[in-house]
Amino acid sequence: MKKSISIFVLINILAVSAFAQIAVNQVGYLPNSQKFVYFSNPAKSFSVVEKNSDKVVFQGKTELWKSDDPSTGHTIYKADFSELLTPGNYYIKSEKGEKSYTFAINNSVFNELYNKSLKTFYIQRCGIKLDEKYAGKFAHKACHLNKAHYHSDTKKTGTREVSGGWHDAGDYGRYIVNGAYSVAVMFSGYEFFPDGFQSDDIGIPESGNGIPDFLDEMRYELEWMFKMQDDDGGLFHKVTEPAFQTLDLKPENDEKPQIIVIKTTTATADFAVVMAQAGRIFKKYDKKFANKCKKAALKAWKYLEENPNIIPENGFKNPKDIHTGQYDDRDDRDERLWAAVEMYRTFKKNKYNEYFKTNIKEVNLFPNEIAWRDVAPFAIINYIKYAKNSGNRELKQFLIAEWKNFCDKMFLRQNNDGYQALLIPGDYRWGSLQINLNFGFILLAGAYEFENNNFKNAAIGQINFILGANGLNKSFVTGFGENAASKVHNRICSLTNNWEIYPGFLVGGPNENLEDSALRKKFSGHNTPGLCYLDSRDSYASNETCINWNAILVVYAGYLNGLK
Ligand code: 9MR
Ligand code: 9MR
Ligand code: ZN
């Protein structure tokens, strides 16, 4: 007994300290990118070794980079092997013989990441049969086809046909705020950096139809969102079951009644954003569909005009008998502003520009979090990029200066952080990795606006952090890297015999607020925000997957895929 306890203690100690020794991007680097490696044990020199031949191809010295990194507590030695340009598969070895996980250097290193991270959205499709041909082990019968019931708060009775769209996350809920936000983020990425988003062969039913699979997949969500718009233009906030069920529930076995809750202005504004974008983007491929999107956007905007104050007052809260995700936001002004920008770009009517100009100074322009609840930066960068010659020059100069300040701040942050992330203690909230990538995207777009190579390198570097160059020595994208997140919180894992997950999902990541009992059990009293993560199905607050998190991963992968 005593012996097994001490072994248990030992295993636990090993588990706690089994984080970064030599941390690299476990997928790889484009030949011309900066390449850094981080040692959390003291190291003086290192070699890059070719994986198959064990031949040393590069040698260098390390430098002491950070002592007592505030996010991880690590003391980190850093080395630069950017000069190694030769395509191949490698690992890093310290002078003491410790080895890193392997990685590649080549031009198409992000191609598969793009294909798979996008294809996760197909895997999340609801209301349609997923064929083995496309979904493999995740094939299943069509799910959630029953008509949904109006919640009494809607003051409506009876049912509504709202099948389709993507399951939100590890749960089967479908939420307009997050669904529309996710597509809107991906459309922004696509419009800024279209080159890498063009493939038509990622292996979905629409592949080969002459339209990029990216747009086909986005359309699947848009088709569902139409059904969630009421006759007056407003959007029902969500359709879910009353409460989350057990984790072993396969989609096709989920028969609990689905409930539609009240309309909200936040959902309506997010919908206006994405329908205005779609009206523009789809014009070239399907005029009729594009017009349908435009009409829906106009109807939504009318609802917003008729309801200038947030509905419901103080934002949506779950009714007493509903316990699923809330997507609660007390402030819908940033969503309305983004809608105004996209409406202006699509319809070119000055009233949208006027709305933007009058209201932009009311909101926090570059808040501490950029995510589904705080979207102002997306409104601003899209406005600056596309409304160059219209509107108030002074205002635009002010916004450009604010954007530049944000980029300077982010650049400093990655220079101060042990693993060069953009997050600081306090930012490691639920979905932290996606916050990091959102910061990175605004910085990346800034790099082009300001023609600043330092910004560009820092922004590109964020993919390294996500794919393994971090304090946990973990790739946070399933199936990508030798030590990748695998025991994720997603009910579709129950479709496989061994609780596997499809490759290409980004997990939530370290969550210093310890918002589930697995995290609390392990990390109570911690002082290492960046390490509060568990590769465990029980940890929904750090290891769930979610469409808005994958949205910004797709944007990053699409951008990098286009660089080759
Ligand atoms: O599976 C649910 C996940 O999608 C949510 O993000 C999370 C927090 O709201 O809740 C999960 O569901 C759990 C529920 O909250 C408590 N009972 C166990 C459920 C499955 O682990
Ligand atoms: O992403 C959401 C995060 O910002 C919130 O803190 C968290 C708790 O309210 O909910 C997250 O969203 C979950 C949603 O409510 C239900 N589906 C799963 C989402 C990701 O965990
Ligand atoms: Zn479903």
Coordinates of C-alpha atoms and ligand atoms in Angstrom, one line a residue:
M1 CA 0.0 0.0 0.0
K2 CA 2.7 2.4 1.1
K3 CA 4.7 1.6 -2.0
S4 CA 1.8 2.3 -4.4
I5 CA 1.1 5.6 -2.6
S6 CA 4.6 6.8 -3.2
I7 CA 4.5 5.7 -6.8
F8 CA 1.3 7.7 -7.1
V9 CA 3.0 10.7 -5.6
L10 CA 6.0 10.3 -7.9
I11 CA 3.8 10.0 -10.9
N12 CA 1.9 13.1 -9.8
I13 CA 5.2 15.1 -9.4
L14 CA 6.3 14.0 -12.8
A15 CA 3.0 14.9 -14.3
V16 CA 3.2 18.4 -12.8
S17 CA 6.7 19.0 -14.0
A18 CA 6.2 17.3 -17.4
F19 CA 6.1 20.6 -19.2
A20 CA 8.5 22.4 -21.5
Q21 CA 12.0 21.1 -21.6
I22 CA 12.7 22.0 -25.2
A23 CA 9.7 23.6 -26.8
V24 CA 9.2 24.1 -30.5
N25 CA 6.4 24.3 -33.0
Q26 CA 5.7 20.6 -33.4
V27 CA 4.2 21.0 -36.8
G28 CA 6.8 23.2 -38.3
Y29 CA 8.1 26.4 -39.9
L30 CA 8.0 28.0 -43.3
P31 CA 11.7 28.2 -44.6
N32 CA 11.8 32.0 -44.5
S33 CA 10.1 32.4 -41.1
Q34 CA 11.8 33.1 -37.8
K35 CA 12.5 29.9 -35.9
F36 CA 13.1 30.0 -32.1
V37 CA 13.5 27.2 -29.6
Y38 CA 12.9 27.6 -25.9
F39 CA 14.7 25.6 -23.1
S40 CA 13.2 25.5 -19.7
N41 CA 16.3 23.7 -18.3
P42 CA 19.5 25.6 -18.4
A43 CA 21.2 25.0 -21.8
K44 CA 24.3 26.6 -23.4
S45 CA 24.3 25.3 -26.9
F46 CA 22.1 23.2 -29.1
S47 CA 22.0 21.3 -32.4
V48 CA 19.3 20.9 -35.0
V49 CA 19.4 17.2 -36.0
E50 CA 17.9 15.6 -39.1
K51 CA 15.2 13.2 -37.9
N52 CA 15.9 10.1 -40.0
S53 CA 19.7 10.2 -40.3
D54 CA 20.4 11.8 -36.8
K55 CA 22.8 14.0 -38.6
V56 CA 23.5 17.4 -37.1
V57 CA 22.7 20.1 -39.7
F58 CA 22.9 23.3 -37.6
Q59 CA 24.6 24.3 -34.3
G60 CA 24.2 27.4 -32.2
K61 CA 24.3 29.0 -28.7
T62 CA 21.4 29.8 -26.5
E63 CA 20.9 33.0 -24.4
L64 CA 19.2 33.4 -21.1
W65 CA 15.9 34.9 -22.3
K66 CA 13.6 35.3 -19.3
S67 CA 14.0 34.5 -15.6
D68 CA 10.8 33.7 -13.7
D69 CA 8.4 34.2 -16.5
P70 CA 5.2 35.5 -14.9
S71 CA 2.9 33.2 -16.9
T72 CA 4.7 30.0 -16.3
G73 CA 7.3 30.5 -13.6
H74 CA 9.9 29.2 -16.0
T75 CA 13.4 30.4 -16.5
I76 CA 13.9 30.2 -20.2
Y77 CA 16.9 30.0 -22.5
K78 CA 16.2 30.8 -26.1
A79 CA 18.0 30.1 -29.4
D80 CA 17.5 31.1 -33.0
F81 CA 17.8 28.7 -35.9
S82 CA 16.2 30.9 -38.5
E83 CA 19.2 30.5 -40.8
L84 CA 18.3 26.9 -41.3
L85 CA 16.3 27.0 -44.6
T86 CA 16.7 23.5 -45.9
P87 CA 13.4 21.6 -46.1
G88 CA 13.3 18.5 -44.0
N89 CA 12.2 16.9 -40.7
Y90 CA 14.2 17.7 -37.6
Y91 CA 14.5 17.8 -33.8
I92 CA 16.6 19.9 -31.4
K93 CA 19.1 18.5 -29.1
S94 CA 20.7 20.3 -26.1
E95 CA 24.4 19.9 -25.2
K96 CA 23.2 17.5 -22.5
G97 CA 21.4 15.3 -25.0
E98 CA 17.8 16.3 -24.2
K99 CA 15.6 16.2 -27.3
S100 CA 12.6 18.2 -28.5
Y101 CA 9.6 16.9 -30.4
T102 CA 10.1 16.7 -34.1
F103 CA 9.1 19.4 -36.6
A104 CA 9.3 20.1 -40.3
I105 CA 10.6 22.9 -42.4
N106 CA 9.0 23.3 -45.7
N107 CA 6.8 25.5 -47.9
S108 CA 3.6 23.6 -47.5
V109 CA 3.9 22.9 -43.8
F110 CA 0.5 24.7 -43.1
N111 CA -1.4 23.2 -45.9
E112 CA -2.8 20.2 -44.0
L113 CA -3.5 22.5 -40.9
Y114 CA -5.7 24.6 -43.1
N115 CA -7.5 21.7 -44.7
K116 CA -8.2 20.0 -41.4
S117 CA -9.0 23.0 -39.2
L118 CA -11.6 24.0 -41.8
K119 CA -12.9 20.5 -42.1
T120 CA -13.7 20.4 -38.4
F121 CA -16.6 22.6 -39.3
Y122 CA -18.0 19.9 -41.6
I123 CA -17.5 17.5 -38.7
Q124 CA -19.6 19.8 -36.5
R125 CA -22.5 19.9 -39.0
C126 CA -25.9 19.3 -37.5
G127 CA -29.1 18.2 -39.2
I128 CA -27.4 16.2 -42.0
K129 CA -26.0 12.7 -42.4
L130 CA -22.2 12.7 -42.2
D131 CA -21.0 10.1 -44.6
E132 CA -18.1 7.8 -43.8
K133 CA -16.5 8.8 -47.0
Y134 CA -16.0 12.3 -45.6
A135 CA -16.3 11.9 -41.9
G136 CA -14.6 8.5 -41.3
K137 CA -15.1 7.4 -37.7
F138 CA -17.2 10.5 -37.1
A139 CA -19.9 9.4 -39.6
H140 CA -23.4 9.6 -38.1
K141 CA -27.1 9.8 -39.0
A142 CA -28.7 13.2 -39.4
C143 CA -29.3 14.7 -35.9
H144 CA -31.5 17.3 -34.3
L145 CA -34.2 17.2 -37.0
N146 CA -37.2 17.6 -34.7
K147 CA -38.9 21.0 -34.9
A148 CA -37.9 23.3 -32.0
H149 CA -40.3 24.6 -29.4
Y150 CA -40.7 28.3 -28.7
H151 CA -39.8 29.2 -25.1
S152 CA -42.7 30.9 -23.4
D153 CA -40.6 34.1 -23.0
T154 CA -40.8 34.5 -26.8
K155 CA -44.6 35.0 -26.5
K156 CA -45.0 32.6 -29.3
T157 CA -46.4 29.1 -29.2
G158 CA -45.8 26.0 -31.3
T159 CA -42.7 24.9 -33.1
R160 CA -40.2 26.2 -35.7
E161 CA -38.1 24.3 -38.3
V162 CA -34.5 25.3 -37.6
S163 CA -32.4 22.3 -38.5
G164 CA -28.9 22.7 -39.8
G165 CA -25.9 24.8 -38.9
W166 CA -22.9 23.6 -36.8
H167 CA -22.9 22.3 -33.3
D168 CA -21.3 25.0 -31.2
A169 CA -18.7 23.1 -29.4
G170 CA -18.5 19.9 -27.3
D171 CA -22.2 20.5 -26.8
Y172 CA -24.9 20.3 -29.5
G173 CA -26.3 23.8 -28.9
R174 CA -26.6 26.2 -31.8
Y175 CA -26.1 29.9 -30.8
I176 CA -26.5 32.8 -33.2
V177 CA -24.1 35.1 -31.5
N178 CA -21.2 32.6 -31.7
G179 CA -22.2 31.1 -35.1
A180 CA -22.4 34.5 -36.8
Y181 CA -19.3 35.7 -35.0
S182 CA -17.3 32.7 -36.1
V183 CA -18.3 33.1 -39.8
A184 CA -17.6 36.8 -39.6
V185 CA -14.1 36.3 -38.3
M186 CA -13.4 33.8 -41.0
F187 CA -14.8 36.1 -43.7
S188 CA -12.5 38.8 -42.4
G189 CA -9.5 36.6 -42.7
Y190 CA -10.6 35.5 -46.1
E191 CA -11.0 39.1 -47.3
F192 CA -7.7 40.3 -45.9
F193 CA -5.6 37.3 -47.1
P194 CA -7.6 35.3 -49.7
D195 CA -4.7 33.4 -51.3
G196 CA -4.6 30.4 -48.9
F197 CA -8.4 29.9 -48.7
Q198 CA -9.0 28.7 -52.3
S199 CA -8.8 24.9 -52.2
D200 CA -11.8 23.0 -53.5
D201 CA -10.7 19.5 -52.4
I202 CA -10.6 19.3 -48.6
G203 CA -13.0 16.3 -48.7
I204 CA -16.5 17.6 -48.0
P205 CA -19.5 16.7 -50.1
E206 CA -19.2 20.0 -52.0
S207 CA -15.6 19.5 -52.9
G208 CA -14.9 19.9 -56.6
N209 CA -18.0 22.1 -57.3
G210 CA -15.8 25.0 -58.5
I211 CA -16.4 27.1 -55.4
P212 CA -13.8 27.1 -52.6
D213 CA -14.7 24.6 -49.9
F214 CA -14.2 27.4 -47.4
L215 CA -17.3 29.2 -48.9
D216 CA -19.3 26.0 -49.2
E217 CA -18.7 25.3 -45.5
M218 CA -19.6 28.9 -44.4
R219 CA -22.8 28.6 -46.4
Y220 CA -23.9 25.6 -44.4
E221 CA -24.0 27.9 -41.3
L222 CA -25.6 30.8 -43.2
E223 CA -28.4 28.6 -44.4
W224 CA -29.3 27.7 -40.9
M225 CA -29.1 31.3 -39.7
F226 CA -31.8 32.4 -42.2
K227 CA -34.2 30.1 -40.3
M228 CA -33.4 31.8 -37.0
Q229 CA -34.5 35.2 -38.3
D230 CA -38.1 36.3 -37.4
D231 CA -40.4 38.1 -39.7
D232 CA -39.6 41.5 -38.1
G233 CA -35.9 41.0 -38.8
G234 CA -34.8 40.1 -35.3
L235 CA -32.8 36.9 -34.5
F236 CA -33.6 34.3 -32.0
H237 CA -30.6 34.1 -29.7
K238 CA -30.2 30.3 -29.6
V239 CA -31.7 26.9 -30.0
T240 CA -30.6 24.2 -27.5
E241 CA -31.9 21.7 -25.1
P242 CA -32.9 22.8 -21.6
A243 CA -29.6 21.5 -20.1
F244 CA -26.4 19.8 -21.1
Q245 CA -26.6 16.1 -21.1
T246 CA -23.9 13.5 -20.5
L247 CA -20.7 13.4 -22.5
D248 CA -21.4 10.0 -24.1
L249 CA -24.4 11.1 -26.0
K250 CA -24.0 10.6 -29.7
P251 CA -25.6 13.3 -31.9
E252 CA -28.1 11.0 -33.6
N253 CA -29.3 9.7 -30.2
D254 CA -30.1 13.1 -28.8
E255 CA -33.9 13.3 -28.9
K256 CA -34.6 15.8 -26.1
P257 CA -36.8 18.7 -27.3
Q258 CA -35.0 21.7 -28.6
I259 CA -36.0 25.1 -27.3
I260 CA -35.8 28.4 -29.1
V261 CA -35.3 31.4 -26.8
I262 CA -36.1 35.2 -27.3
K263 CA -34.7 37.5 -29.9
T264 CA -31.8 39.7 -29.0
T265 CA -30.2 42.7 -30.6
T266 CA -26.7 41.2 -30.1
A267 CA -27.6 38.2 -32.2
T268 CA -29.3 40.4 -34.7
A269 CA -26.3 42.6 -35.1
D270 CA -23.9 39.7 -35.5
F271 CA -26.2 38.3 -38.1
A272 CA -26.3 41.6 -40.0
V273 CA -22.4 41.6 -40.0
V274 CA -22.2 38.2 -41.6
M275 CA -25.1 38.5 -44.0
A276 CA -23.6 41.8 -45.3
Q277 CA -20.3 40.1 -45.8
A278 CA -21.8 37.1 -47.5
G279 CA -23.8 39.4 -49.9
R280 CA -20.5 40.7 -51.1
I281 CA -18.4 37.6 -51.0
F282 CA -20.9 35.2 -52.7
K283 CA -21.8 37.6 -55.6
K284 CA -19.1 36.2 -57.8
Y285 CA -20.3 32.6 -57.3
D286 CA -24.0 32.7 -56.8
K287 CA -25.9 35.9 -57.3
K288 CA -29.2 34.6 -56.1
F289 CA -27.8 33.4 -52.8
A290 CA -25.9 36.7 -52.4
N291 CA -29.1 38.7 -52.9
K292 CA -30.8 36.5 -50.3
C293 CA -28.1 37.3 -47.8
K294 CA -28.3 41.0 -48.6
K295 CA -32.0 41.1 -48.1
A296 CA -31.6 39.3 -44.7
A297 CA -29.0 41.9 -43.7
L298 CA -31.2 44.8 -44.6
K299 CA -34.1 43.3 -42.6
A300 CA -31.8 42.8 -39.6
W301 CA -30.5 46.3 -39.8
K302 CA -34.1 47.6 -39.9
Y303 CA -34.8 45.7 -36.7
L304 CA -31.7 47.3 -35.1
E305 CA -32.9 50.8 -36.2
E306 CA -36.3 50.2 -34.7
N307 CA -34.7 49.0 -31.5
P308 CA -31.8 51.3 -30.7
N309 CA -31.4 50.0 -27.2
I310 CA -30.1 46.6 -26.3
I311 CA -32.8 43.9 -26.1
P312 CA -33.3 42.5 -23.5
E313 CA -32.2 45.2 -21.1
N314 CA -28.7 44.4 -19.8
G315 CA -28.3 41.6 -22.4
F316 CA -29.5 38.1 -22.6
K317 CA -29.6 35.9 -19.6
N318 CA -30.9 32.3 -19.5
P319 CA -34.5 31.9 -18.4
K320 CA -34.8 29.9 -15.2
D321 CA -35.5 26.6 -17.0
I322 CA -32.6 26.8 -19.5
H323 CA -29.1 26.0 -18.5
T324 CA -27.0 25.8 -21.7
G325 CA -24.5 28.4 -23.0
Q326 CA -25.5 32.0 -22.5
Y327 CA -23.4 34.0 -24.8
D328 CA -24.4 36.9 -22.6
D329 CA -23.2 40.4 -23.5
R330 CA -24.3 43.5 -21.7
D331 CA -23.1 45.8 -24.5
D332 CA -24.3 45.4 -28.1
R333 CA -22.8 48.6 -29.4
D334 CA -19.6 47.0 -30.8
E335 CA -21.6 44.4 -32.7
R336 CA -23.8 47.2 -34.1
L337 CA -20.7 49.1 -35.2
W338 CA -19.3 46.1 -37.0
A339 CA -22.6 45.6 -38.7
A340 CA -22.6 49.3 -39.8
V341 CA -19.1 48.8 -41.3
E342 CA -20.1 45.7 -43.3
M343 CA -23.4 47.2 -44.4
Y344 CA -21.5 50.3 -45.6
R345 CA -19.1 48.2 -47.6
T346 CA -21.8 46.1 -49.2
F347 CA -24.5 48.7 -49.8
K348 CA -22.3 51.9 -50.0
K349 CA -25.1 54.0 -48.4
N350 CA -23.8 56.9 -46.4
K351 CA -26.2 56.3 -43.5
Y352 CA -24.0 53.3 -42.4
N353 CA -20.9 55.4 -42.5
E354 CA -22.7 58.1 -40.5
Y355 CA -23.7 55.5 -37.9
F356 CA -20.2 54.3 -37.6
K357 CA -18.7 57.9 -37.3
T358 CA -21.3 58.9 -34.7
N359 CA -21.0 55.9 -32.5
I360 CA -17.4 54.6 -32.7
K361 CA -16.1 56.8 -30.0
E362 CA -18.6 55.4 -27.5
V363 CA -16.9 52.0 -27.3
N364 CA -13.7 50.6 -26.0
L365 CA -11.7 50.5 -29.3
F366 CA -9.1 47.9 -28.4
P367 CA -10.4 46.1 -25.3
N368 CA -8.4 43.6 -23.2
E369 CA -10.2 40.7 -24.8
I370 CA -11.0 40.2 -28.5
A371 CA -13.6 37.5 -28.8
W372 CA -17.3 36.9 -29.4
R373 CA -18.2 39.5 -26.7
D374 CA -15.8 42.2 -27.8
V375 CA -15.6 42.8 -31.6
A376 CA -14.8 46.5 -32.0
P377 CA -11.3 45.8 -33.4
F378 CA -12.8 43.8 -36.2
A379 CA -15.1 46.7 -37.0
I380 CA -12.2 49.2 -37.0
I381 CA -9.7 47.3 -39.1
N382 CA -12.3 46.5 -41.7
Y383 CA -13.4 50.1 -41.7
I384 CA -9.9 51.4 -42.2
K385 CA -9.0 48.9 -44.9
Y386 CA -12.1 49.5 -47.0
A387 CA -13.5 52.9 -46.3
K388 CA -10.1 54.6 -47.1
N389 CA -11.5 57.4 -49.2
S390 CA -14.8 58.1 -47.6
G391 CA -15.7 59.6 -44.3
N392 CA -14.0 61.8 -41.8
R393 CA -10.2 62.0 -42.3
E394 CA -9.5 63.1 -38.8
L395 CA -11.5 60.1 -37.4
K396 CA -9.7 57.7 -39.6
Q397 CA -6.3 59.1 -38.5
F398 CA -7.3 58.7 -34.9
L399 CA -8.4 55.1 -35.4
I400 CA -5.2 54.3 -37.3
A401 CA -3.2 55.7 -34.5
E402 CA -5.1 53.6 -32.0
W403 CA -4.5 50.5 -34.1
K404 CA -0.8 51.3 -34.2
N405 CA -0.8 51.7 -30.4
F406 CA -2.4 48.3 -30.1
C407 CA 0.2 46.7 -32.4
D408 CA 3.1 48.4 -30.5
K409 CA 1.6 47.0 -27.2
M410 CA 1.3 43.5 -28.6
F411 CA 4.8 43.7 -30.0
L412 CA 6.1 44.6 -26.5
R413 CA 4.1 41.8 -25.0
Q414 CA 5.7 39.0 -27.0
N415 CA 9.0 40.5 -26.3
N416 CA 8.4 40.3 -22.6
D417 CA 6.8 36.9 -22.5
G418 CA 8.8 33.7 -21.9
Y419 CA 7.3 31.9 -24.9
Q420 CA 6.6 35.1 -26.8
A421 CA 2.8 34.9 -26.5
L422 CA 0.6 38.0 -26.6
L423 CA -1.2 37.0 -23.4
I424 CA -0.3 38.3 -20.0
P425 CA -1.5 37.0 -16.6
G426 CA -5.2 37.9 -16.4
D427 CA -5.7 37.1 -20.1
Y428 CA -5.6 33.3 -19.5
R429 CA -9.4 33.1 -19.4
W430 CA -11.8 30.5 -20.9
G431 CA -10.7 30.2 -24.5
S432 CA -7.3 31.9 -23.9
L433 CA -5.6 30.5 -27.0
Q434 CA -8.2 32.0 -29.2
I435 CA -7.8 35.3 -27.5
N436 CA -4.1 35.0 -28.3
L437 CA -4.8 34.3 -32.0
N438 CA -7.3 37.2 -32.2
F439 CA -4.7 39.6 -30.8
G440 CA -2.3 38.1 -33.3
F441 CA -4.7 38.6 -36.3
I442 CA -5.2 42.3 -35.5
L443 CA -1.4 42.6 -35.2
L444 CA -1.0 40.7 -38.5
A445 CA -3.4 42.9 -40.4
G446 CA -1.6 45.9 -38.8
A447 CA 1.7 44.6 -40.1
Y448 CA 0.4 45.0 -43.6
E449 CA -1.3 48.3 -42.9
F450 CA 1.9 49.8 -41.4
E451 CA 4.3 47.7 -43.5
N452 CA 6.1 46.6 -40.4
N453 CA 8.1 43.5 -40.5
N454 CA 8.6 43.3 -36.7
F455 CA 4.8 43.2 -36.3
K456 CA 4.6 40.5 -39.0
N457 CA 7.2 38.2 -37.4
A458 CA 5.6 38.6 -34.0
A459 CA 2.1 37.8 -35.4
I460 CA 3.3 34.8 -37.4
G461 CA 5.1 33.6 -34.3
Q462 CA 1.8 33.1 -32.5
I463 CA 1.2 29.9 -34.4
N464 CA 4.4 28.5 -32.9
F465 CA 3.0 29.2 -29.4
I466 CA -0.3 27.3 -30.3
L467 CA 1.5 24.4 -31.9
G468 CA 4.0 23.6 -29.0
A469 CA 6.4 26.4 -28.3
N470 CA 4.7 27.1 -24.9
G471 CA 5.2 26.3 -21.3
L472 CA 3.3 23.0 -21.6
N473 CA 5.3 21.8 -24.5
K474 CA 1.9 20.9 -26.0
S475 CA 0.4 21.4 -29.4
F476 CA -3.1 22.6 -28.6
V477 CA -4.4 21.5 -32.0
T478 CA -5.7 17.9 -32.1
G479 CA -3.8 15.5 -34.3
F480 CA -1.0 18.1 -35.1
G481 CA 2.3 17.4 -33.3
E482 CA 3.8 14.5 -31.4
N483 CA 2.4 15.8 -28.1
A484 CA -1.0 17.2 -29.1
A485 CA -4.2 17.7 -27.1
S486 CA -6.2 14.6 -27.5
K487 CA -8.7 14.0 -24.7
V488 CA -10.9 16.8 -25.5
H489 CA -14.4 17.7 -24.2
N490 CA -16.6 17.0 -27.2
R491 CA -19.6 14.7 -27.4
I492 CA -18.7 13.5 -30.9
C493 CA -15.7 11.6 -29.4
S494 CA -18.4 9.1 -28.3
L495 CA -18.8 8.1 -32.0
T496 CA -15.4 6.4 -31.9
N497 CA -14.5 3.3 -30.0
N498 CA -11.6 4.9 -28.2
W499 CA -12.9 8.4 -27.6
E500 CA -10.8 9.8 -30.4
I501 CA -11.1 13.3 -31.8
Y502 CA -10.9 14.5 -35.4
P503 CA -7.6 16.3 -36.2
G504 CA -7.6 20.1 -36.5
F505 CA -9.5 21.2 -33.5
L506 CA -8.1 24.0 -31.3
V507 CA -8.8 23.6 -27.6
G508 CA -9.7 26.4 -25.2
G509 CA -6.3 26.3 -23.5
P510 CA -5.0 27.4 -20.1
N511 CA -7.7 28.9 -17.9
E512 CA -6.3 30.6 -14.8
N513 CA -9.9 31.1 -13.4
L514 CA -10.1 27.3 -12.9
E515 CA -13.8 27.1 -14.1
D516 CA -14.3 23.4 -13.7
S517 CA -13.6 21.0 -10.9
A518 CA -10.8 19.1 -12.7
L519 CA -8.8 22.3 -13.0
R520 CA -9.6 23.4 -9.4
K521 CA -8.5 20.0 -8.1
K522 CA -5.2 20.3 -9.8
F523 CA -4.3 24.0 -9.7
S524 CA -5.9 25.6 -6.7
G525 CA -3.6 28.2 -5.3
H526 CA -1.5 28.2 -8.5
N527 CA 0.6 31.2 -9.6
T528 CA 1.2 30.0 -13.1
P529 CA -1.7 31.2 -15.3
G530 CA -0.2 29.8 -18.5
L531 CA 0.0 26.3 -17.1
C532 CA -3.6 25.8 -15.9
Y533 CA -4.6 23.3 -18.5
L534 CA -5.5 19.7 -18.5
D535 CA -5.6 17.4 -21.5
S536 CA -8.7 15.7 -20.0
R537 CA -12.3 15.3 -21.1
D538 CA -13.4 16.5 -17.7
S539 CA -11.9 19.9 -18.2
Y540 CA -14.4 21.6 -20.3
A541 CA -13.0 25.0 -19.2
S542 CA -9.6 24.3 -20.7
N543 CA -10.0 21.4 -23.1
E544 CA -13.3 21.8 -25.0
T545 CA -13.4 22.6 -28.7
C546 CA -15.5 25.4 -30.1
I547 CA -16.4 26.9 -33.5
N548 CA -15.2 30.4 -32.7
W549 CA -11.9 29.2 -31.5
N550 CA -11.4 27.2 -34.7
A551 CA -12.5 30.2 -36.7
I552 CA -9.4 32.1 -35.9
L553 CA -7.2 29.0 -36.3
V554 CA -8.6 28.7 -39.8
V555 CA -7.8 32.3 -40.5
Y556 CA -4.2 31.8 -39.3
A557 CA -3.8 28.6 -41.2
G558 CA -5.3 30.1 -44.3
Y559 CA -3.0 33.1 -44.2
L560 CA 0.1 30.9 -43.6
N561 CA -1.0 28.5 -46.3
G562 CA -1.1 31.4 -48.7
L563 CA 2.4 32.5 -47.9
K564 CA 4.3 29.6 -49.4
Ligands
9MR1 O1 -20.5 19.9 -22.1 C1 -20.8 21.2 -21.6 C2 -19.9 22.2 -22.3 O2 -20.2 22.3 -23.6 C3 -20.0 23.6 -21.6 O3 -19.0 24.4 -22.1 C4 -19.8 23.4 -20.1 C5 -19.9 24.7 -19.3 O4 -21.1 25.3 -19.5 O5 -20.7 22.4 -19.6 C6 -20.6 21.2 -20.1 O6 -21.5 20.3 -19.6 C7 -21.3 19.9 -18.2 C8 -22.3 20.6 -17.3 O7 -22.0 22.0 -17.2 C9 -22.2 20.0 -15.9 N1 -22.5 18.6 -16.0 C10 -21.6 17.8 -16.8 C11 -21.7 18.4 -18.2 C12 -20.7 17.5 -19.1 O8 -19.5 17.5 -18.6
9MR2 O1 -16.6 30.8 -24.9 C1 -17.4 31.0 -23.8 C2 -16.6 31.6 -22.7 O2 -16.2 32.9 -23.1 C3 -17.4 31.7 -21.4 O3 -16.6 32.1 -20.4 C4 -18.0 30.3 -21.1 C5 -18.8 30.2 -19.9 O4 -20.0 31.0 -20.0 O5 -18.8 29.8 -22.2 C6 -18.0 29.6 -23.4 O6 -18.8 29.2 -24.4 C7 -19.4 27.9 -24.3 C8 -20.9 28.0 -24.5 O7 -21.5 28.7 -23.5 C9 -21.5 26.6 -24.7 N1 -20.9 25.8 -25.7 C10 -19.5 25.6 -25.4 C11 -18.7 27.0 -25.4 C12 -17.2 26.8 -25.2 O8 -16.9 26.3 -23.9
ZN3 ZN -27.1 18.0 -34.4

